[in-house]
Amino acid sequence: MSENLLSGPERDPARDAGHEDAPPRVGFFTDTSVCIGCKACEVACKEWNAIPEDGLSLSGMSYDNTQGLGASSWRHVAFIEQPAVAVPAAEGRTELPLLDAPLLDAPAQSAGETTGKDMRWLMSSDVCKHCTHAACLDVCPTGSLFRTEFGTVVVQEDICNGCGYCVPACPYGVIEQRPSDGRAFKCTMCYDRLGAGQEPACAKACPTESIQFGPLDELRERAALRVDQLHEAGVSEARLYGHDPDDGVGGDGAFFLLLDRPEVYGLPPDPVVTTRDLPAMWKHAGLAALSLAGGFALSFALPAARGKVRR
C-alpha cells in the first residue's frame, strides 16, 4: 500500500518511492558509548568518496577540527568535554557519572561538586540521518535528491542546480553547498558499495563497531538490547535518538545511542520534518487568494451596481 506522506509513520519509504522489489531498509546504528574518537570513519569516508579536504586547520576546540557536517565533511566525530561531577560513592571515593568507575586517586567530595581536573569525554560520529520523511527530497525541484531502493536519500551532483532549497529544509542542518559551484553534497551511505553488497566505508573502518550497519529493524532491536544492558550496568542516562518511527521525521535511517541529552551532542531534541505543514499552508494560502480575488471582484461589482441604480 503506497502512502507517500509528508509526515507520520511510513512503513516502507523505498516502496512508496516506486521501488517495487526493494530489499529491506538499511541504516546506521551509532553506539557512542564505545566510540574512541579515532576518526577512522572520517578518513574512510573521504577516501572512498573522493571528498576534497576542507581546511585541515586547527579549530582550537579540543581535537574536533571538523566542527560539523558539511559539503566536504560527510562524517563528523564530535568531541564533547565535560567536567566530571562527583556523586556519592562507597568508602569516600568519587565516582564518575555514567561509567560508574571509581577514581582511586581522587579525593572525596560532596555530591554535585566538580572533580577539578577530571573530565569525561563524549564522542560521537555524526552523519546524515537519511530520514523517513526527508524534507530535502520533498523540496528539491530538479530530482537531484532521490530515495534509493535501500531507503536511503542520495544527492545526484550532476543534476543539482545549486538552488539551495534543501539546505534550510533539513531539520538537522546536514546539507551544505560547496562555495566553488553552489551544488549540495551529503552522505550517500556509500550507495555504490551497497549496490555491490558491501557495507559503507565508515562502518567497515570503525575499529570498535561503534558504527553498525545493517537492516534497520535488526539495528533497532540490537540498540534496544544495548540500552537495557547499559541501564543494568548503572548507566541510567543512556538513551536512543532517532530510532522511533513515530517521531517528527518518521524515524531516522541513522540513529544513535547517546549518553547525555541530544543538545549536548549538537542534535535537535525534537526534530520535525520541515515540510509537515505544507498542505495546511497551501490551504490557507489558497483561502487567502480566494478572499483577495473576491475582494477585487466586489470592488468592481459594487460601483457598477450603484451606477445602474442611479440610471
PDB file of N, CA and C in Angstrom, residues 119-157:
ATOM      1  N   MET A 119      37.888  14.917  33.743  1.00  0.00           N
ATOM      2  CA  MET A 119      36.926  15.202  32.687  1.00  0.00           C
ATOM      3  C   MET A 119      36.335  13.897  32.176  1.00  0.00           C
ATOM      4  N   ARG A 120      35.191  14.014  31.572  1.00  0.00           N
ATOM      5  CA  ARG A 120      34.668  12.871  30.822  1.00  0.00           C
ATOM      6  C   ARG A 120      34.527  13.308  29.378  1.00  0.00           C
ATOM      7  N   TRP A 121      34.730  12.377  28.488  1.00  0.00           N
ATOM      8  CA  TRP A 121      34.659  12.640  27.063  1.00  0.00           C
ATOM      9  C   TRP A 121      33.427  11.946  26.485  1.00  0.00           C
ATOM     10  N   LEU A 122      32.652  12.718  25.754  1.00  0.00           N
ATOM     11  CA  LEU A 122      31.552  12.152  24.987  1.00  0.00           C
ATOM     12  C   LEU A 122      31.932  12.274  23.518  1.00  0.00           C
ATOM     13  N   MET A 123      32.007  11.166  22.847  1.00  0.00           N
ATOM     14  CA  MET A 123      32.406  11.161  21.439  1.00  0.00           C
ATOM     15  C   MET A 123      31.310  10.521  20.603  1.00  0.00           C
ATOM     16  N   SER A 124      31.075  11.075  19.445  1.00  0.00           N
ATOM     17  CA  SER A 124      30.015  10.555  18.587  1.00  0.00           C
ATOM     18  C   SER A 124      30.317  10.884  17.143  1.00  0.00           C
ATOM     19  N   SER A 125      30.169   9.897  16.280  1.00  0.00           N
ATOM     20  CA  SER A 125      30.362  10.101  14.848  1.00  0.00           C
ATOM     21  C   SER A 125      29.016  10.452  14.212  1.00  0.00           C
ATOM     22  N   ASP A 126      28.862  11.711  13.846  1.00  0.00           N
ATOM     23  CA  ASP A 126      27.606  12.185  13.282  1.00  0.00           C
ATOM     24  C   ASP A 126      27.604  12.000  11.765  1.00  0.00           C
ATOM     25  N   VAL A 127      26.387  11.940  11.209  1.00  0.00           N
ATOM     26  CA  VAL A 127      26.230  11.681   9.782  1.00  0.00           C
ATOM     27  C   VAL A 127      24.826  12.104   9.367  1.00  0.00           C
ATOM     28  N   CYS A 128      24.565  12.160   8.073  1.00  0.00           N
ATOM     29  CA  CYS A 128      23.203  12.409   7.586  1.00  0.00           C
ATOM     30  C   CYS A 128      22.276  11.330   8.134  1.00  0.00           C
ATOM     31  N   LYS A 129      21.064  11.739   8.527  1.00  0.00           N
ATOM     32  CA  LYS A 129      20.154  10.815   9.197  1.00  0.00           C
ATOM     33  C   LYS A 129      19.326   9.972   8.219  1.00  0.00           C
ATOM     34  N   HIS A 130      19.316  10.294   6.940  1.00  0.00           N
ATOM     35  CA  HIS A 130      18.547   9.539   5.941  1.00  0.00           C
ATOM     36  C   HIS A 130      17.105   9.337   6.442  1.00  0.00           C
ATOM     37  N   CYS A 131      16.444  10.448   6.699  1.00  0.00           N
ATOM     38  CA  CYS A 131      15.130  10.458   7.349  1.00  0.00           C
ATOM     39  C   CYS A 131      14.086   9.678   6.543  1.00  0.00           C
ATOM     40  N   THR A 132      13.119   9.134   7.276  1.00  0.00           N
ATOM     41  CA  THR A 132      11.970   8.512   6.615  1.00  0.00           C
ATOM     42  C   THR A 132      11.197   9.562   5.828  1.00  0.00           C
ATOM     43  N   HIS A 133      10.966  10.707   6.451  1.00  0.00           N
ATOM     44  CA  HIS A 133      10.363  11.852   5.759  1.00  0.00           C
ATOM     45  C   HIS A 133      11.468  12.880   5.555  1.00  0.00           C
ATOM     46  N   ALA A 134      12.067  12.865   4.386  1.00  0.00           N
ATOM     47  CA  ALA A 134      13.207  13.721   4.090  1.00  0.00           C
ATOM     48  C   ALA A 134      12.729  15.005   3.417  1.00  0.00           C
ATOM     49  N   ALA A 135      12.729  16.097   4.174  1.00  0.00           N
ATOM     50  CA  ALA A 135      12.274  17.377   3.630  1.00  0.00           C
ATOM     51  C   ALA A 135      13.159  17.840   2.490  1.00  0.00           C
ATOM     52  N   CYS A 136      14.446  17.505   2.548  1.00  0.00           N
ATOM     53  CA  CYS A 136      15.348  17.910   1.467  1.00  0.00           C
ATOM     54  C   CYS A 136      14.888  17.323   0.142  1.00  0.00           C
ATOM     55  N   LEU A 137      14.446  16.081   0.190  1.00  0.00           N
ATOM     56  CA  LEU A 137      13.951  15.407  -1.011  1.00  0.00           C
ATOM     57  C   LEU A 137      12.640  16.036  -1.491  1.00  0.00           C
ATOM     58  N   ASP A 138      11.779  16.395  -0.536  1.00  0.00           N
ATOM     59  CA  ASP A 138      10.472  16.956  -0.880  1.00  0.00           C
ATOM     60  C   ASP A 138      10.585  18.296  -1.599  1.00  0.00           C
ATOM     61  N   VAL A 139      11.597  19.108  -1.237  1.00  0.00           N
ATOM     62  CA  VAL A 139      11.670  20.461  -1.800  1.00  0.00           C
ATOM     63  C   VAL A 139      12.570  20.550  -3.018  1.00  0.00           C
ATOM     64  N   CYS A 140      13.293  19.483  -3.357  1.00  0.00           N
ATOM     65  CA  CYS A 140      14.226  19.534  -4.488  1.00  0.00           C
ATOM     66  C   CYS A 140      13.462  19.673  -5.798  1.00  0.00           C
ATOM     67  N   PRO A 141      13.702  20.732  -6.580  1.00  0.00           N
ATOM     68  CA  PRO A 141      12.926  20.960  -7.805  1.00  0.00           C
ATOM     69  C   PRO A 141      13.435  20.193  -9.024  1.00  0.00           C
ATOM     70  N   THR A 142      14.647  19.652  -8.956  1.00  0.00           N
ATOM     71  CA  THR A 142      15.228  19.013 -10.134  1.00  0.00           C
ATOM     72  C   THR A 142      15.255  17.491 -10.051  1.00  0.00           C
ATOM     73  N   GLY A 143      14.902  16.920  -8.899  1.00  0.00           N
ATOM     74  CA  GLY A 143      15.026  15.486  -8.733  1.00  0.00           C
ATOM     75  C   GLY A 143      16.438  15.047  -8.433  1.00  0.00           C
ATOM     76  N   SER A 144      17.303  15.999  -8.092  1.00  0.00           N
ATOM     77  CA  SER A 144      18.669  15.652  -7.738  1.00  0.00           C
ATOM     78  C   SER A 144      18.704  14.749  -6.518  1.00  0.00           C
ATOM     79  N   LEU A 145      17.848  15.031  -5.555  1.00  0.00           N
ATOM     80  CA  LEU A 145      17.718  14.184  -4.372  1.00  0.00           C
ATOM     81  C   LEU A 145      16.682  13.102  -4.655  1.00  0.00           C
ATOM     82  N   PHE A 146      17.027  11.862  -4.349  1.00  0.00           N
ATOM     83  CA  PHE A 146      16.087  10.775  -4.612  1.00  0.00           C
ATOM     84  C   PHE A 146      16.216   9.697  -3.538  1.00  0.00           C
ATOM     85  N   ARG A 147      15.164   8.913  -3.393  1.00  0.00           N
ATOM     86  CA  ARG A 147      15.126   7.796  -2.454  1.00  0.00           C
ATOM     87  C   ARG A 147      15.590   6.535  -3.165  1.00  0.00           C
ATOM     88  N   THR A 148      16.597   5.875  -2.613  1.00  0.00           N
ATOM     89  CA  THR A 148      17.133   4.669  -3.232  1.00  0.00           C
ATOM     90  C   THR A 148      16.306   3.446  -2.840  1.00  0.00           C
ATOM     91  N   GLU A 149      16.603   2.328  -3.466  1.00  0.00           N
ATOM     92  CA  GLU A 149      15.903   1.088  -3.146  1.00  0.00           C
ATOM     93  C   GLU A 149      16.237   0.577  -1.743  1.00  0.00           C
ATOM     94  N   PHE A 150      17.295   1.122  -1.130  1.00  0.00           N
ATOM     95  CA  PHE A 150      17.674   0.731   0.230  1.00  0.00           C
ATOM     96  C   PHE A 150      17.022   1.627   1.288  1.00  0.00           C
ATOM     97  N   GLY A 151      16.227   2.589   0.850  1.00  0.00           N
ATOM     98  CA  GLY A 151      15.572   3.507   1.771  1.00  0.00           C
ATOM     99  C   GLY A 151      16.399   4.723   2.130  1.00  0.00           C
ATOM    100  N   THR A 152      17.581   4.851   1.550  1.00  0.00           N
ATOM    101  CA  THR A 152      18.462   5.979   1.845  1.00  0.00           C
ATOM    102  C   THR A 152      18.138   7.150   0.916  1.00  0.00           C
ATOM    103  N   VAL A 153      18.710   8.313   1.239  1.00  0.00           N
ATOM    104  CA  VAL A 153      18.496   9.526   0.440  1.00  0.00           C
ATOM    105  C   VAL A 153      19.835   9.970  -0.129  1.00  0.00           C
ATOM    106  N   VAL A 154      19.893  10.146  -1.444  1.00  0.00           N
ATOM    107  CA  VAL A 154      21.146  10.424  -2.139  1.00  0.00           C
ATOM    108  C   VAL A 154      21.004  11.681  -2.993  1.00  0.00           C
ATOM    109  N   VAL A 155      22.087  12.457  -3.070  1.00  0.00           N
ATOM    110  CA  VAL A 155      22.144  13.625  -3.959  1.00  0.00           C
ATOM    111  C   VAL A 155      22.891  13.245  -5.226  1.00  0.00           C
ATOM    112  N   GLN A 156      22.285  13.521  -6.387  1.00  0.00           N
ATOM    113  CA  GLN A 156      22.964  13.340  -7.673  1.00  0.00           C
ATOM    114  C   GLN A 156      23.609  14.669  -8.046  1.00  0.00           C
ATOM    115  N   GLU A 157      24.903  14.760  -7.857  1.00  0.00           N
ATOM    116  CA  GLU A 157      25.580  16.044  -8.021  1.00  0.00           C
ATOM    117  C   GLU A 157      25.508  16.588  -9.440  1.00  0.00           C
TER     118      GLU A 157
END
